Amino acid sequence: MNRKTRQTLTAYSFLSPALIFYAMVLIFPIGFSAYLAFHRWNMLTPPGSALAVGLSHFTYLLTLDDLFRAALRNTVIFALGTVALGMLLALLVALAINRMKSAPLWRFLFFVPMVITPVAIGIVWKYLYEPAYGLINSGLRLLHLPAQSWLSSAEQALPAIMLVAIWANLGGMIIVFEAGLKNIPAMYFDQARIDGANHWQQFRHVTLPLLKPTIAFLSITGMISAWQVFDLVFVMTRGATIAGGSAGSAPLESTIVVALHIYQTAFEYLRMGRASAMAFILFFVILTVTLLLLRLLRKGGIEET
């Protein structure tokens, strides 16, 4: 055994714990999920005895499963709404507090929700949205406005959850935008002022183009995160009732998202194969959206900045 081979074996021996852990928590679950996506298995029998069904899970989900299509639609609305509105609000706040002396205080106030778990946020906001004694409806009554059903309403439940998601993620976006703003050299603004540019022209022709890498980063990471939303929807809609409907009838089709549908299919109905097929469809959708965003934002001039 020569010296180079010994060094290679030594390196792999040090890397082996990390490689084994990586294989156990990532490679094996992905491979097992790929196997299940083409089989019918309910977790009550050995995986080896699962019935092979070919592409039937995928064809059923894409052509016959109305709930899955509703979940896809809601997830698209949730992702576009929370990322677009969240980034717009974060940019406005970041511009407002960027030069303030009290900026650290505002950063702290906006960042606090980022350190709270989504489950705790969901529980608190569920009580705030409560129709009978919730703080929001109490405020509406003080203003002589009608109380709303919020999470119990098929029309209001998803926007109400999106509002909470925007609030919870706003602090992180503000911090990233502020970092992007501080990285813009002051000489560009000085030159623009010398050329007679007003505040709006400075923002449009200097700030916004030089923030494109920041916008690209927040768009892609925000979309990936939004497509996988689960905990907030699960906590806030668990046990909700449709206004005027029977008790316990949650507005499922109005708030269900893909990750929640995967969870219910896998662990409530024990249809592991179908849930795995959903997970792979979600993966390819996220991959496609990410590549499209990268292409779109690069076309807009990321590389030139």
Short mmCIF file of C-alpha atoms in Angstrom, two decimals:
data_model
loop_
_atom_site.label_atom_id
_atom_site.label_comp_id
_atom_site.label_asym_id
_atom_site.label_seq_id
_atom_site.Cartn_x
_atom_site.Cartn_y
_atom_site.Cartn_z
CA MET A 1 0.00 0.00 0.00
CA ASN A 2 1.56 3.28 -1.11
CA ARG A 3 1.49 6.59 0.77
CA LYS A 4 -1.31 8.15 -1.29
CA THR A 5 -3.63 5.17 -0.72
CA ARG A 6 -2.94 5.27 3.02
CA GLN A 7 -3.75 8.98 3.15
CA THR A 8 -6.99 8.39 1.23
CA LEU A 9 -8.06 5.58 3.56
CA THR A 10 -7.18 7.72 6.59
CA ALA A 11 -9.26 10.58 5.24
CA TYR A 12 -12.26 8.32 4.61
CA SER A 13 -11.93 6.79 8.08
CA PHE A 14 -12.27 10.25 9.62
CA LEU A 15 -15.17 11.07 7.30
CA SER A 16 -16.97 7.77 7.83
CA PRO A 17 -19.11 8.86 10.85
CA ALA A 18 -20.42 11.85 8.91
CA LEU A 19 -20.93 9.76 5.76
CA ILE A 20 -22.84 7.07 7.69
CA PHE A 21 -25.03 9.70 9.36
CA TYR A 22 -25.64 11.41 6.00
CA ALA A 23 -26.61 8.11 4.41
CA MET A 24 -28.97 7.22 7.28
CA VAL A 25 -30.85 10.52 7.49
CA LEU A 26 -30.85 11.53 3.81
CA ILE A 27 -29.89 8.95 1.21
CA PHE A 28 -31.77 5.98 2.72
CA PRO A 29 -35.05 7.93 3.33
CA ILE A 30 -34.97 9.30 -0.22
CA GLY A 31 -34.31 5.87 -1.70
CA PHE A 32 -36.99 4.23 0.47
CA SER A 33 -39.48 6.94 -0.43
CA ALA A 34 -38.70 6.42 -4.13
CA TYR A 35 -39.38 2.68 -3.67
CA LEU A 36 -42.69 3.37 -1.89
CA ALA A 37 -43.83 5.83 -4.56
CA PHE A 38 -44.22 2.88 -6.93
CA HIS A 39 -45.75 0.49 -4.36
CA ARG A 40 -48.82 0.24 -2.15
CA TRP A 41 -47.82 -0.05 1.53
CA ASN A 42 -49.68 0.71 4.77
CA MET A 43 -46.87 0.24 7.36
CA LEU A 44 -48.68 -2.78 8.84
CA THR A 45 -46.81 -5.31 6.69
CA PRO A 46 -43.10 -5.72 5.82
CA PRO A 47 -42.00 -3.25 3.10
CA GLY A 48 -40.78 -6.15 0.96
CA SER A 49 -44.35 -7.44 0.63
CA ALA A 50 -45.67 -4.12 -0.72
CA LEU A 51 -47.65 -4.45 -3.97
CA ALA A 52 -45.97 -2.87 -7.02
CA VAL A 53 -48.36 -0.43 -8.71
CA GLY A 54 -46.11 1.33 -11.23
CA LEU A 55 -47.14 4.93 -11.94
CA SER A 56 -50.69 4.57 -10.64
CA HIS A 57 -50.05 6.80 -7.60
CA PHE A 58 -48.82 9.63 -9.84
CA THR A 59 -51.64 9.29 -12.38
CA TYR A 60 -54.25 9.19 -9.59
CA LEU A 61 -52.85 12.28 -7.89
CA LEU A 62 -52.59 14.32 -11.08
CA THR A 63 -55.91 13.29 -12.66
CA LEU A 64 -58.36 12.07 -9.98
CA ASP A 65 -57.37 13.48 -6.58
CA ASP A 66 -59.33 16.74 -6.25
CA LEU A 67 -57.93 17.31 -2.74
CA PHE A 68 -54.34 17.14 -4.05
CA ARG A 69 -55.13 19.66 -6.76
CA ALA A 70 -56.72 21.91 -4.11
CA ALA A 71 -53.58 21.50 -1.99
CA LEU A 72 -51.39 22.47 -4.96
CA ARG A 73 -53.55 25.52 -5.67
CA ASN A 74 -53.50 26.64 -2.02
CA THR A 75 -49.75 26.12 -1.79
CA VAL A 76 -49.16 28.24 -4.91
CA ILE A 77 -51.37 31.02 -3.48
CA PHE A 78 -49.63 30.76 -0.11
CA ALA A 79 -46.13 30.83 -1.62
CA LEU A 80 -46.75 33.70 -4.04
CA GLY A 81 -48.69 35.76 -1.49
CA THR A 82 -46.39 35.36 1.48
CA VAL A 83 -43.14 35.76 -0.46
CA ALA A 84 -44.24 38.72 -2.62
CA LEU A 85 -46.03 40.68 0.13
CA GLY A 86 -43.42 39.74 2.73
CA MET A 87 -40.55 40.97 0.56
CA LEU A 88 -42.36 44.20 -0.30
CA LEU A 89 -43.09 44.96 3.36
CA ALA A 90 -39.58 43.97 4.43
CA LEU A 91 -38.00 46.23 1.80
CA LEU A 92 -40.16 49.19 2.86
CA VAL A 93 -39.34 48.66 6.54
CA ALA A 94 -35.63 48.14 5.80
CA LEU A 95 -35.53 51.40 3.80
CA ALA A 96 -37.35 53.21 6.62
CA ILE A 97 -35.13 52.03 9.48
CA ASN A 98 -31.84 51.78 7.61
CA ARG A 99 -30.63 55.24 8.62
CA MET A 100 -32.50 55.55 11.94
CA LYS A 101 -30.58 55.84 15.19
CA SER A 102 -33.17 53.55 16.74
CA ALA A 103 -32.61 50.89 14.03
CA PRO A 104 -31.31 48.22 16.52
CA LEU A 105 -34.54 48.50 18.52
CA TRP A 106 -36.71 48.08 15.42
CA ARG A 107 -34.58 45.16 14.22
CA PHE A 108 -35.08 43.48 17.59
CA LEU A 109 -38.84 44.05 17.58
CA PHE A 110 -39.26 42.69 14.06
CA PHE A 111 -36.86 39.80 14.64
CA VAL A 112 -38.52 38.48 17.82
CA PRO A 113 -41.06 36.28 15.92
CA MET A 114 -38.14 34.56 14.14
CA VAL A 115 -36.98 32.95 17.39
CA ILE A 116 -40.45 31.65 18.29
CA THR A 117 -41.44 28.24 17.00
CA PRO A 118 -44.19 28.15 14.35
CA VAL A 119 -46.27 25.93 16.64
CA ALA A 120 -46.24 28.53 19.43
CA ILE A 121 -47.01 31.30 16.92
CA GLY A 122 -49.89 29.27 15.52
CA ILE A 123 -51.39 28.64 18.97
CA VAL A 124 -51.20 32.33 19.95
CA TRP A 125 -52.68 33.57 16.67
CA LYS A 126 -55.39 30.92 16.82
CA TYR A 127 -56.59 32.51 20.07
CA LEU A 128 -56.24 36.01 18.60
CA TYR A 129 -58.46 34.93 15.68
CA GLU A 130 -61.00 33.19 17.95
CA PRO A 131 -64.51 34.37 16.85
CA ALA A 132 -66.08 34.77 20.33
CA TYR A 133 -63.35 36.18 22.58
CA GLY A 134 -60.34 36.73 20.32
CA LEU A 135 -58.48 40.05 20.57
CA ILE A 136 -58.96 40.88 16.88
CA ASN A 137 -62.74 40.44 16.92
CA SER A 138 -62.91 42.33 20.23
CA GLY A 139 -61.21 45.25 18.50
CA LEU A 140 -63.67 45.04 15.61
CA ARG A 141 -66.60 45.13 18.03
CA LEU A 142 -65.17 48.24 19.71
CA LEU A 143 -65.16 49.87 16.29
CA HIS A 144 -68.79 48.70 15.75
CA LEU A 145 -67.65 46.40 12.95
CA PRO A 146 -68.98 42.84 12.53
CA ALA A 147 -66.89 40.03 14.01
CA GLN A 148 -65.35 37.64 11.51
CA SER A 149 -65.06 33.86 11.50
CA TRP A 150 -61.38 34.00 10.40
CA LEU A 151 -60.06 30.44 10.67
CA SER A 152 -63.55 28.92 10.53
CA SER A 153 -64.37 30.61 7.24
CA ALA A 154 -63.52 28.93 3.96
CA GLU A 155 -62.88 32.36 2.39
CA GLN A 156 -60.86 33.93 5.21
CA ALA A 157 -58.86 31.04 6.64
CA LEU A 158 -56.01 30.91 4.09
CA PRO A 159 -55.49 34.72 3.95
CA ALA A 160 -55.51 34.79 7.77
CA ILE A 161 -52.78 32.13 7.90
CA MET A 162 -50.79 33.92 5.18
CA LEU A 163 -50.89 37.10 7.26
CA VAL A 164 -49.39 35.26 10.22
CA ALA A 165 -46.69 33.70 8.01
CA ILE A 166 -45.74 37.12 6.63
CA TRP A 167 -45.54 38.56 10.16
CA ALA A 168 -43.46 35.64 11.41
CA ASN A 169 -40.89 35.83 8.59
CA LEU A 170 -40.73 39.61 8.24
CA GLY A 171 -37.81 40.11 10.63
CA GLY A 172 -35.48 37.77 8.76
CA MET A 173 -36.23 39.44 5.43
CA ILE A 174 -35.65 42.90 6.95
CA ILE A 175 -32.23 41.85 8.24
CA VAL A 176 -31.21 40.51 4.81
CA PHE A 177 -32.49 43.60 3.00
CA GLU A 178 -30.63 45.85 5.45
CA ALA A 179 -27.43 43.93 4.79
CA GLY A 180 -28.00 44.40 1.06
CA LEU A 181 -28.62 48.12 1.50
CA LYS A 182 -25.46 48.60 3.55
CA ASN A 183 -23.41 46.90 0.83
CA ILE A 184 -24.37 49.51 -1.77
CA PRO A 185 -21.43 51.99 -2.03
CA ALA A 186 -22.40 55.55 -1.08
CA MET A 187 -20.61 56.93 -4.15
CA TYR A 188 -23.44 55.67 -6.38
CA PHE A 189 -25.96 57.78 -4.46
CA ASP A 190 -23.57 60.77 -4.43
CA GLN A 191 -23.19 60.53 -8.20
CA ALA A 192 -26.97 60.22 -8.64
CA ARG A 193 -27.57 63.33 -6.50
CA ILE A 194 -24.98 65.26 -8.50
CA ASP A 195 -26.88 64.24 -11.65
CA GLY A 196 -30.07 65.64 -10.14
CA ALA A 197 -31.85 62.35 -9.30
CA ASN A 198 -34.61 62.59 -6.71
CA HIS A 199 -35.27 59.94 -4.03
CA TRP A 200 -37.54 57.84 -6.27
CA GLN A 201 -35.03 57.93 -9.16
CA GLN A 202 -32.20 56.95 -6.79
CA PHE A 203 -34.29 54.01 -5.56
CA ARG A 204 -35.31 52.91 -9.06
CA HIS A 205 -31.96 53.28 -10.82
CA VAL A 206 -29.48 52.62 -7.99
CA THR A 207 -30.98 50.83 -5.01
CA LEU A 208 -33.26 48.37 -6.77
CA PRO A 209 -30.77 47.11 -9.42
CA LEU A 210 -28.04 46.65 -6.81
CA LEU A 211 -30.45 44.75 -4.55
CA LYS A 212 -31.14 42.09 -7.20
CA PRO A 213 -28.84 39.46 -5.60
CA THR A 214 -30.64 40.04 -2.29
CA ILE A 215 -34.03 39.83 -3.97
CA ALA A 216 -32.98 36.63 -5.74
CA PHE A 217 -31.79 35.06 -2.49
CA LEU A 218 -34.98 35.95 -0.60
CA SER A 219 -37.23 34.89 -3.49
CA ILE A 220 -35.68 31.45 -3.83
CA THR A 221 -35.31 30.65 -0.13
CA GLY A 222 -38.77 32.08 0.59
CA MET A 223 -40.40 30.04 -2.17
CA ILE A 224 -38.68 26.82 -1.04
CA SER A 225 -39.80 27.42 2.54
CA ALA A 226 -43.35 28.43 1.58
CA TRP A 227 -43.88 25.35 -0.57
CA GLN A 228 -43.09 23.19 2.46
CA VAL A 229 -45.34 25.01 4.93
CA PHE A 230 -46.95 22.58 7.35
CA ASP A 231 -46.78 23.39 11.06
CA LEU A 232 -48.51 26.77 10.94
CA VAL A 233 -51.41 25.45 8.83
CA PHE A 234 -51.68 22.28 10.90
CA VAL A 235 -51.86 24.11 14.24
CA MET A 236 -54.15 26.94 13.14
CA THR A 237 -56.72 24.85 11.26
CA ARG A 238 -56.88 21.82 13.51
CA GLY A 239 -60.47 21.63 14.76
CA ALA A 240 -61.70 24.71 12.91
CA THR A 241 -65.25 24.66 11.65
CA ILE A 242 -66.82 26.11 8.55
CA ALA A 243 -69.13 29.00 9.39
CA GLY A 244 -72.63 27.62 9.51
CA GLY A 245 -71.37 24.05 9.12
CA SER A 246 -71.30 21.16 11.48
CA ALA A 247 -68.88 21.07 14.39
CA GLY A 248 -65.55 19.51 13.51
CA SER A 249 -65.86 20.11 9.78
CA ALA A 250 -62.64 22.05 9.15
CA PRO A 251 -62.37 24.17 5.98
CA LEU A 252 -60.04 21.53 4.64
CA GLU A 253 -60.11 22.33 0.94
CA SER A 254 -59.65 26.04 1.60
CA THR A 255 -56.54 25.68 3.74
CA ILE A 256 -54.98 22.34 2.93
CA VAL A 257 -51.45 22.55 1.54
CA VAL A 258 -49.32 19.85 -0.05
CA ALA A 259 -47.17 19.11 3.01
CA LEU A 260 -50.28 18.75 5.19
CA HIS A 261 -51.91 16.49 2.60
CA ILE A 262 -48.78 14.32 2.57
CA TYR A 263 -48.86 14.04 6.38
CA GLN A 264 -52.55 13.12 6.49
CA THR A 265 -52.23 10.60 3.66
CA ALA A 266 -49.20 8.93 5.24
CA PHE A 267 -49.90 8.93 8.96
CA GLU A 268 -53.69 9.23 9.24
CA TYR A 269 -54.72 7.04 6.27
CA LEU A 270 -51.52 4.92 6.18
CA ARG A 271 -51.15 5.31 2.41
CA MET A 272 -47.38 5.57 2.38
CA GLY A 273 -46.97 4.94 -1.34
CA ARG A 274 -49.34 7.71 -2.36
CA ALA A 275 -47.78 10.09 0.18
CA SER A 276 -44.31 9.33 -1.21
CA ALA A 277 -45.53 10.05 -4.73
CA MET A 278 -46.84 13.43 -3.49
CA ALA A 279 -43.48 14.18 -1.92
CA PHE A 280 -41.71 13.54 -5.22
CA ILE A 281 -44.19 15.72 -7.12
CA LEU A 282 -43.59 18.48 -4.56
CA PHE A 283 -39.82 18.05 -4.98
CA PHE A 284 -40.00 18.43 -8.76
CA VAL A 285 -42.31 21.44 -8.46
CA ILE A 286 -39.90 23.17 -6.03
CA LEU A 287 -36.94 22.32 -8.28
CA THR A 288 -38.72 23.70 -11.35
CA VAL A 289 -39.79 26.90 -9.57
CA THR A 290 -36.26 27.43 -8.21
CA LEU A 291 -34.64 26.98 -11.64
CA LEU A 292 -37.19 29.31 -13.25
CA LEU A 293 -36.57 31.97 -10.60
CA LEU A 294 -32.81 31.69 -11.05
CA ARG A 295 -33.14 32.00 -14.82
CA LEU A 296 -35.58 34.91 -14.54
CA LEU A 297 -33.50 36.87 -12.04
CA ARG A 298 -30.22 36.23 -13.86
CA LYS A 299 -31.87 37.43 -17.05
CA GLY A 300 -32.69 40.62 -15.15
CA GLY A 301 -29.01 41.27 -14.56
CA ILE A 302 -27.79 39.58 -11.38
CA GLU A 303 -24.41 38.88 -12.94
CA GLU A 304 -23.83 42.50 -13.86
CA THR A 305 -24.31 43.74 -10.28
#
